[in-house]
Tab-separated table of C-alpha atoms in Angstrom:
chain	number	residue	atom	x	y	z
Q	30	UNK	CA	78.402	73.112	277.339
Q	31	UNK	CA	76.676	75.450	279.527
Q	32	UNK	CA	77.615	77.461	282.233
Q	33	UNK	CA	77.895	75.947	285.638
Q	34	UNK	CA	76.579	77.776	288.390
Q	35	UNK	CA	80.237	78.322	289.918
Q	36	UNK	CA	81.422	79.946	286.824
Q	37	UNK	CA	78.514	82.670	286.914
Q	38	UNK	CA	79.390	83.730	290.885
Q	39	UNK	CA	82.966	83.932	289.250
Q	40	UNK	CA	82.035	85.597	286.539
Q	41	UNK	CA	80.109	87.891	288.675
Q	42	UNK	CA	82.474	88.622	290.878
Q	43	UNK	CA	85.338	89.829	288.177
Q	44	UNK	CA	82.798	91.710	286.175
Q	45	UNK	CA	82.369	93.650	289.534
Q	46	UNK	CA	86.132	94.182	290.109
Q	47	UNK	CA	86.487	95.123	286.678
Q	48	UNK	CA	83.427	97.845	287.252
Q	49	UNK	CA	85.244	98.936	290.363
Q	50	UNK	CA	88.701	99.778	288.853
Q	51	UNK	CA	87.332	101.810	286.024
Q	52	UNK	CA	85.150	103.455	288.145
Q	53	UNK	CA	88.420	104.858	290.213
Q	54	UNK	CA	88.542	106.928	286.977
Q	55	UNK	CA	85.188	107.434	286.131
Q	56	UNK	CA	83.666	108.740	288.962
Q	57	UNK	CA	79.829	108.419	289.989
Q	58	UNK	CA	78.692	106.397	286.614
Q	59	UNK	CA	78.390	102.729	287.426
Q	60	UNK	CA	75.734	101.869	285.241
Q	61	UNK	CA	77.684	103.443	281.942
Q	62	UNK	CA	80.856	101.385	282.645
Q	63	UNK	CA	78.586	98.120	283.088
Q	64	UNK	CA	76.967	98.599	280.176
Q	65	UNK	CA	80.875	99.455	278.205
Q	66	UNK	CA	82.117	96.682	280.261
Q	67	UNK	CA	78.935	94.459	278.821
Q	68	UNK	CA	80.077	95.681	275.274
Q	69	UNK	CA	83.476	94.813	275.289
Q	70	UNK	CA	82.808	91.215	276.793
Q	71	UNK	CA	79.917	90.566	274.381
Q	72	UNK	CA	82.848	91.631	271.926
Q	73	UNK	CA	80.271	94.231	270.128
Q	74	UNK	CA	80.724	98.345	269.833
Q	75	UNK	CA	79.182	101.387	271.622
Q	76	UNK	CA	78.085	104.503	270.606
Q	77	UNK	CA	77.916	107.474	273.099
Q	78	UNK	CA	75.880	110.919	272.582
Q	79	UNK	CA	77.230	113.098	274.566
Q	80	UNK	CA	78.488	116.912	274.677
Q	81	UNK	CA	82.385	117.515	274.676
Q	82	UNK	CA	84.378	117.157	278.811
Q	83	UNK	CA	82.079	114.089	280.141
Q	84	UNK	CA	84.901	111.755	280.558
Q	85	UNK	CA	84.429	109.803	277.224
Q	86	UNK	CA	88.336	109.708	277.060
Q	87	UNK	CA	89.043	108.874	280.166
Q	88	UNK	CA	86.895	105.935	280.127
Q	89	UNK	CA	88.308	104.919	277.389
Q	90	UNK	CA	91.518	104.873	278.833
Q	91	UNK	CA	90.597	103.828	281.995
Q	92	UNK	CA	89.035	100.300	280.349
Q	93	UNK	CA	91.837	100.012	278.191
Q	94	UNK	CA	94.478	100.355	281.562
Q	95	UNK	CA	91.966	97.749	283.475
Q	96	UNK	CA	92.341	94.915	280.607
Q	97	UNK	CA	95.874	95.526	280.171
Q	98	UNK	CA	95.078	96.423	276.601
Q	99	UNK	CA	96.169	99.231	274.580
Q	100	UNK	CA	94.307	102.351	273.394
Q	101	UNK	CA	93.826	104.528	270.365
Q	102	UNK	CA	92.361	107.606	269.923
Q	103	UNK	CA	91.183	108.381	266.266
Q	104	UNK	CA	90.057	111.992	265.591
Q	105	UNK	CA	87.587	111.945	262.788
Q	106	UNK	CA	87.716	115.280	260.769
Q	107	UNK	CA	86.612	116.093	257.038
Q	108	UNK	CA	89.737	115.257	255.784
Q	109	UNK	CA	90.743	111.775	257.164
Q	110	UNK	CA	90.970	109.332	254.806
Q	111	UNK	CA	90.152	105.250	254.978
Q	112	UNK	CA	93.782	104.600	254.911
Q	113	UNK	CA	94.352	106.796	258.076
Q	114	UNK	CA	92.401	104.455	260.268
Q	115	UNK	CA	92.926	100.806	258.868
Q	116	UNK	CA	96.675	101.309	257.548
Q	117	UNK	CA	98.756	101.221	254.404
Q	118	UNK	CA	100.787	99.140	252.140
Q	119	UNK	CA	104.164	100.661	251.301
Q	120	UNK	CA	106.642	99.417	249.206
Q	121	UNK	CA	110.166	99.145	251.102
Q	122	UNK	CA	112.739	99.475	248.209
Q	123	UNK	CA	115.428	98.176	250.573
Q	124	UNK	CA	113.883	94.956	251.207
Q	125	UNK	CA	111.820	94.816	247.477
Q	126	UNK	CA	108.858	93.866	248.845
Q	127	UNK	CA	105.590	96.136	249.963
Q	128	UNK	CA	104.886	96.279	254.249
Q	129	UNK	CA	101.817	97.267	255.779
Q	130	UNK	CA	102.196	99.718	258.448
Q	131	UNK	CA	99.008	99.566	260.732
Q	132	UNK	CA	96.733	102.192	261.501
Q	133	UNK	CA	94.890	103.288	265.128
Q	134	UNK	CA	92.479	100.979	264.607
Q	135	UNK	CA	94.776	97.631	265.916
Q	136	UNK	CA	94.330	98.120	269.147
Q	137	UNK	CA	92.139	96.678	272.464
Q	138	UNK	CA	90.288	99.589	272.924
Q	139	UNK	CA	89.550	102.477	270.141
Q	140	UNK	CA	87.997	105.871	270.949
Q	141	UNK	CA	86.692	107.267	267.315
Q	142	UNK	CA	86.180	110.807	268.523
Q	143	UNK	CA	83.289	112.957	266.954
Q	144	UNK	CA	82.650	109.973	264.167
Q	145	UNK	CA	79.734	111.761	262.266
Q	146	UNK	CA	82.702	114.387	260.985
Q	147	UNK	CA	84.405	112.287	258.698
Q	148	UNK	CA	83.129	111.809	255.478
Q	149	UNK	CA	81.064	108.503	254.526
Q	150	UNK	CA	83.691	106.854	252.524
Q	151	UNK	CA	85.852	106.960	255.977
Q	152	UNK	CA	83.201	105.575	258.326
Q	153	UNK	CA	82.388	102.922	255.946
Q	154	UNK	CA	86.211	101.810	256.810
Q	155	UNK	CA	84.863	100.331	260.131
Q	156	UNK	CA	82.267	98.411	259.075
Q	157	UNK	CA	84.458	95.060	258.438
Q	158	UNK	CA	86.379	95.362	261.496
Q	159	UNK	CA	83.366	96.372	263.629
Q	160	UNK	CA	81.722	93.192	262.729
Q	161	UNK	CA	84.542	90.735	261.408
Q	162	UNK	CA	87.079	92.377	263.743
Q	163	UNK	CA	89.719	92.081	260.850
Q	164	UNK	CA	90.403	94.335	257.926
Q	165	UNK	CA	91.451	93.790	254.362
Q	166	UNK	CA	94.302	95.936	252.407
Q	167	UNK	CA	94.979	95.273	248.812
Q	168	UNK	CA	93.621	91.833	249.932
Q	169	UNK	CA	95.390	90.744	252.378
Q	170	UNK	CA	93.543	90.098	256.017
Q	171	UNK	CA	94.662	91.624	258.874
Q	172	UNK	CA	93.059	91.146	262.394
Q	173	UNK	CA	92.764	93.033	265.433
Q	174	UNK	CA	92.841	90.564	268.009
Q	175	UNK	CA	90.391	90.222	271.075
Q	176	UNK	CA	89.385	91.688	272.688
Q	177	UNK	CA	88.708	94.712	270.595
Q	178	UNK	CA	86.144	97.453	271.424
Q	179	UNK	CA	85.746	100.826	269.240
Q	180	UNK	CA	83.889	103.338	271.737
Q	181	UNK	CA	82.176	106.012	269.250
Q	182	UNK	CA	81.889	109.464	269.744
Q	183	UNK	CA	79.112	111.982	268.370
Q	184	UNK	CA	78.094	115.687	269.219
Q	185	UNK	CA	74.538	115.464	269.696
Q	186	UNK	CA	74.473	119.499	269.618
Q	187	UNK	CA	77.112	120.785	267.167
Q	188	UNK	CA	75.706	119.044	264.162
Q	189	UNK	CA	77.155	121.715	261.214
Q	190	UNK	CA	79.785	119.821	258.983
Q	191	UNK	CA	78.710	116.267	259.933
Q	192	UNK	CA	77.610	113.808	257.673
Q	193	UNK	CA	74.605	111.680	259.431
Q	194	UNK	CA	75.762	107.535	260.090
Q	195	UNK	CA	73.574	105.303	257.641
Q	196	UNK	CA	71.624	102.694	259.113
Q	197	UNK	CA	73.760	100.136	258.388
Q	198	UNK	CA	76.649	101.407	260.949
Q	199	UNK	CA	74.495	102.342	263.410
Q	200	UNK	CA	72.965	98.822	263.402
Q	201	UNK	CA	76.954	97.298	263.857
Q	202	UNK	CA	76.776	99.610	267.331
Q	203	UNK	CA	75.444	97.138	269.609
Q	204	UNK	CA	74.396	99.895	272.442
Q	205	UNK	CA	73.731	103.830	272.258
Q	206	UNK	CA	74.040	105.331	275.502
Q	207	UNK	CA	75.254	108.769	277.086
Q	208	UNK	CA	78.093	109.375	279.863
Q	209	UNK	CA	76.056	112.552	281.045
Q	210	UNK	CA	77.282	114.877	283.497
Q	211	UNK	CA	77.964	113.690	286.884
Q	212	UNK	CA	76.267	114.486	289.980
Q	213	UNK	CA	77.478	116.979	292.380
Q	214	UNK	CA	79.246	114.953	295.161
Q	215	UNK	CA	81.579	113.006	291.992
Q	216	UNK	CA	82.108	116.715	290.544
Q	217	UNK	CA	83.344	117.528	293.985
Q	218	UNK	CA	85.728	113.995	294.075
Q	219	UNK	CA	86.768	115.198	290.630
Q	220	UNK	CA	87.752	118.673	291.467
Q	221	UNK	CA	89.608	117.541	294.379
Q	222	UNK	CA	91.833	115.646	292.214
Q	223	UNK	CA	92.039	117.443	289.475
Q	224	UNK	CA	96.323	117.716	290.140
Q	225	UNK	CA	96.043	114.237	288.524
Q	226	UNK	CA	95.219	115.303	284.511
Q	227	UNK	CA	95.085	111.111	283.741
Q	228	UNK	CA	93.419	109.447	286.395
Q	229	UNK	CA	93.390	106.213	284.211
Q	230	UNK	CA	97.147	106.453	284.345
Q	231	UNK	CA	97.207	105.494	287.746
Q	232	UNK	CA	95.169	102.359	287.663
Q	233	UNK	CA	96.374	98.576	287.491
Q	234	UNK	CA	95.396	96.102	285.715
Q	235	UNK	CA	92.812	93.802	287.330
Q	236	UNK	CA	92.932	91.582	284.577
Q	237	UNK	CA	94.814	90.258	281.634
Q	238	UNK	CA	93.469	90.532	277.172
Q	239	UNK	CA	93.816	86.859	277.283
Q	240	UNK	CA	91.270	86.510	280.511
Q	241	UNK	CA	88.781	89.064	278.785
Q	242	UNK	CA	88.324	86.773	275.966
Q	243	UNK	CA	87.961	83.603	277.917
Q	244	UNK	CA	85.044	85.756	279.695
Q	245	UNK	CA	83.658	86.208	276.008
Q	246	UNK	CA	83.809	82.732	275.113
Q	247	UNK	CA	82.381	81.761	278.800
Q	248	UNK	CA	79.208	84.254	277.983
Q	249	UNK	CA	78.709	82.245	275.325
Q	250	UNK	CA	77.738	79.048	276.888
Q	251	UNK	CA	74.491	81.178	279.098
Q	252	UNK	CA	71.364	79.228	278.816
Q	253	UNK	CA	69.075	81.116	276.892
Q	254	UNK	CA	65.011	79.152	276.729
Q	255	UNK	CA	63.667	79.079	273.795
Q	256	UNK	CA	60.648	81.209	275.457
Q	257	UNK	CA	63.460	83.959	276.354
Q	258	UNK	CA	64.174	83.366	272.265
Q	259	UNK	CA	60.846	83.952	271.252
Q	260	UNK	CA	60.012	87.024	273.559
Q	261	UNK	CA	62.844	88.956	272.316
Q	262	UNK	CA	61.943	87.911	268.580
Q	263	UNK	CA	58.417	89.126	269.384
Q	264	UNK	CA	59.672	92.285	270.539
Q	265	UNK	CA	61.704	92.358	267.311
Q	266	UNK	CA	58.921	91.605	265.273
Q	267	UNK	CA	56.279	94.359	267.093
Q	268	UNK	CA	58.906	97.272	266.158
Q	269	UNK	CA	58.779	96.543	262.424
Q	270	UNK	CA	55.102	96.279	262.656
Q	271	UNK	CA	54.371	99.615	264.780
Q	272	UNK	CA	52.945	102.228	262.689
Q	273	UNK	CA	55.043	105.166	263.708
Q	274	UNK	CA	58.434	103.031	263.180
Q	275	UNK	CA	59.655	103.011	259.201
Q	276	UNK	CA	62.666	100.950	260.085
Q	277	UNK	CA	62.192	98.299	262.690
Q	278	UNK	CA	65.055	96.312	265.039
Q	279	UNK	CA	66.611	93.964	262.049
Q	280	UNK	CA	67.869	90.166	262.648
Q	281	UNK	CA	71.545	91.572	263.542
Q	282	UNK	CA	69.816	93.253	266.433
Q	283	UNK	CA	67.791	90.528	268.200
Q	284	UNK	CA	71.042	88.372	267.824
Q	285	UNK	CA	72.648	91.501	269.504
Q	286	UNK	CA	70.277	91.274	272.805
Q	287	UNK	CA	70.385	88.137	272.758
Q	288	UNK	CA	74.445	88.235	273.184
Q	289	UNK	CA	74.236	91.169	275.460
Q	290	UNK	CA	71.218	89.426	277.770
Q	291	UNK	CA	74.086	86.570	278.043
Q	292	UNK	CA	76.747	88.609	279.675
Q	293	UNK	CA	73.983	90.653	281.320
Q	294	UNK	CA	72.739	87.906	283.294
Q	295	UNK	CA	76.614	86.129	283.629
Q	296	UNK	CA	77.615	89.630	285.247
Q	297	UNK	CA	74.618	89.059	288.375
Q	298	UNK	CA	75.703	85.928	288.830
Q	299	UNK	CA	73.119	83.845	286.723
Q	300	UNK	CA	74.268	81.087	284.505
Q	301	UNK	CA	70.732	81.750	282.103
Q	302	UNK	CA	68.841	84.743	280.443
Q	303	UNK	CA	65.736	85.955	282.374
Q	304	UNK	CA	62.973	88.124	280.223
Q	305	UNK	CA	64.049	90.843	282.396
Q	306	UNK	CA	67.178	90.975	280.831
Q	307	UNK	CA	65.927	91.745	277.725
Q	308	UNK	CA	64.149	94.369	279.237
Q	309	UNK	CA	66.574	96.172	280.688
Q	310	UNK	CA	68.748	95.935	277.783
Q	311	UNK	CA	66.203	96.659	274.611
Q	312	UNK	CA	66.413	100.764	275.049
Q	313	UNK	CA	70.523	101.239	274.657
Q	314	UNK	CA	70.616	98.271	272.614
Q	315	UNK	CA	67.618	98.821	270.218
Q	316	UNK	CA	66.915	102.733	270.509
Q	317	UNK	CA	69.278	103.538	267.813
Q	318	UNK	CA	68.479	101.193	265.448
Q	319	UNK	CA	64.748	102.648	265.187
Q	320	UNK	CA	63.888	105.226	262.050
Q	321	UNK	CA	60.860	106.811	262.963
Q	322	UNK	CA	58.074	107.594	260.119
Q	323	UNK	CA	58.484	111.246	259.206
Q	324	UNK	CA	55.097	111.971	260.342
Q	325	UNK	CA	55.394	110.333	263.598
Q	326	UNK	CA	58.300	112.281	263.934
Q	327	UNK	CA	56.901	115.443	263.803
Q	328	UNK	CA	54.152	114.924	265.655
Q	329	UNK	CA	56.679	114.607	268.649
Q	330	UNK	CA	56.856	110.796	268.865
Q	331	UNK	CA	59.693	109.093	270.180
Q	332	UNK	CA	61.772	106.132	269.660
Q	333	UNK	CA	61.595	105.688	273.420
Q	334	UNK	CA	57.891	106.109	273.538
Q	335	UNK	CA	57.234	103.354	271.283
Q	336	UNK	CA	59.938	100.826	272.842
Q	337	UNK	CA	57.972	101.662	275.798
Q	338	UNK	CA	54.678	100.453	274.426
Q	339	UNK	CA	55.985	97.554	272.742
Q	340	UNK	CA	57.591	96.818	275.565
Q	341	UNK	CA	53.901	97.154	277.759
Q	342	UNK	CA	52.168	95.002	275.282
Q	343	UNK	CA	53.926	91.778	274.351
Q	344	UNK	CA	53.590	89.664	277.348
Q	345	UNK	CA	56.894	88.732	279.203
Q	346	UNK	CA	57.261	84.679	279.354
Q	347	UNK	CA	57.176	83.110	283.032
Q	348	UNK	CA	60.796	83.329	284.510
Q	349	UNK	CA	61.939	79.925	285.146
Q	350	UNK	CA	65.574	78.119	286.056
Q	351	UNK	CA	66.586	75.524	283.732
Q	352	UNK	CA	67.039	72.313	285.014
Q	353	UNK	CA	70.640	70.946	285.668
């Protein structure tokens, strides 16, 4: 089944309410909360760069108060262990019989604050339930439930005591993007109400867990052509072959802007993928999943610079509407 026209101007028109009531909360950055928004309904995971005080909690919060879903906040340090995140089993001599007590991570929306600080054996602890969305203890499955969306934190200045994310986490993000500061006129709407020390607090819900997931499983049914298909795959294809790239966009990442060009183009109202969806999603959803060669690297190349080559060269495919 694909999805009617009707459905998309619905679609469209509760992605924009949702955008709306977060940004009551997060003032003056639209285009971050779309792209959070975009990530939570695509059910993947984002990754945001930024320094410390530019709202990364409070958007949290505020998405997590907008689904009617609950939030955690995780701070990674040095000395948190796997068990601190996922849970543990604990033997209950009352009842004779061991009882998992869950960790942060079971919840809608999970803010892993300042990630790269724990140590690898901890981060590796959300690699199942960043791409399964379930975890195992002393075998036993657990899930999280939909819709679930971990929101990851990293200093990109302090870097001392941090221990780098291998490839294969970064490549379960599916965007990289940065908050930033805001612009003058929003610091100004933020100072005026700065009384209020949780603005997320104050928000309703404009929508229900159960609705965001039948969004995710509407998504699902965008038309994507098979020329859409093989433009992305190109594009795939050219950053593993570029000579300054040592570690190209992998199969898990065309899938991943492929599922992120589906709510993209559901959230304007279009019930199919145009090659200018790709477009505008291939730097925060493929950026980070580049590893430049050393040389390149030092010669003051950037990731950016070569997306935006690729990006020049391999022709787009003619937009076209499918046919009813």
């Amino acid at each position: 089944m694909t999805m009617t026209p009707e459905q998309a101007t619905w679609f469209a028109g509760t992605f924009d309410r949702l955008v709306q009531n977060v940004g009551q909360a997060v003032l003056g950055k639209q285009e971050v909360i779309r792209l959070t928004l975009m990530a939570l309904i695509a059910e993947g995971h984002i990754l945001l760069e930024d320094a410390p005080g530019t709202g990364k909690t409070s958007l949290a919060k505020a998405i997590a108060a907008t689904v009617q879903g609950t939030h955690q906040r995780i701070q990674f340090t040095p000395d948190l262990l796997p068990s601190d995140v996922t849970g543990v089993t604990i033997y209950d001599q009352k009842a004779g019989a061991f009882e998992f007590h869950r960790g942060p991570i079971f919840a809608s929306i999970v803010l892993a604050d300042e990630i790269n600080r724990a140590s690898p054996k901890t981060q590796s602890a959300l690699l199942e339930v960043m791409e399964e969305s379930r975890i195992t203890v002393d075998g036993v499955v657990h899930e999280v439930g939909r819709p679930f969306l971990v929101i990851a934190t990293q200093n990109p200045i302090e870097q001392a005591g941090t221990y780098r994310l291998p490839e294969a986490q970064l490549d379960r993000f599916l965007i990289k993007t940065s908050i930033g500061y805001p612009d003058i006129a929003s610091v100004e709407q933020i100072l005026a109400g700065s009384a209020i020390r949780n603005p997320s607090a104050t928000l309703s819900a404009a929508i229900t867990t159960q609705a965001v997931a039948d969004m995710a499983d509407l998504a699902s049914t965008v038309h994507v052509d098979s020329a859409v298909l093989r433009y992305a795959a190109q594009l795939a294809e050219e950053t593993r072959n570029a000579p300054e790239v040592r570690l190209g966009v992998s199969v898990r990442g065309s899938m991943a802007i492929v599922r992120a060009a589906k709510v993209w183009a559901a959230a304007q109202g279009r019930p199919f993928v145009l090659p200018d969806d790709i477009k505008d999603l291939a730097a925060p959803v493929w950026l980070h999943r580049f590893v430049l060669d050393p040389e390149a690297e030092f010669s003051g190349t950037t990731s950016a610079q070569v997306l935006s080559r690729i990006l020049a060269d391999v022709a787009a495919p003619q937009s076209r509407q499918p046919v009813a």
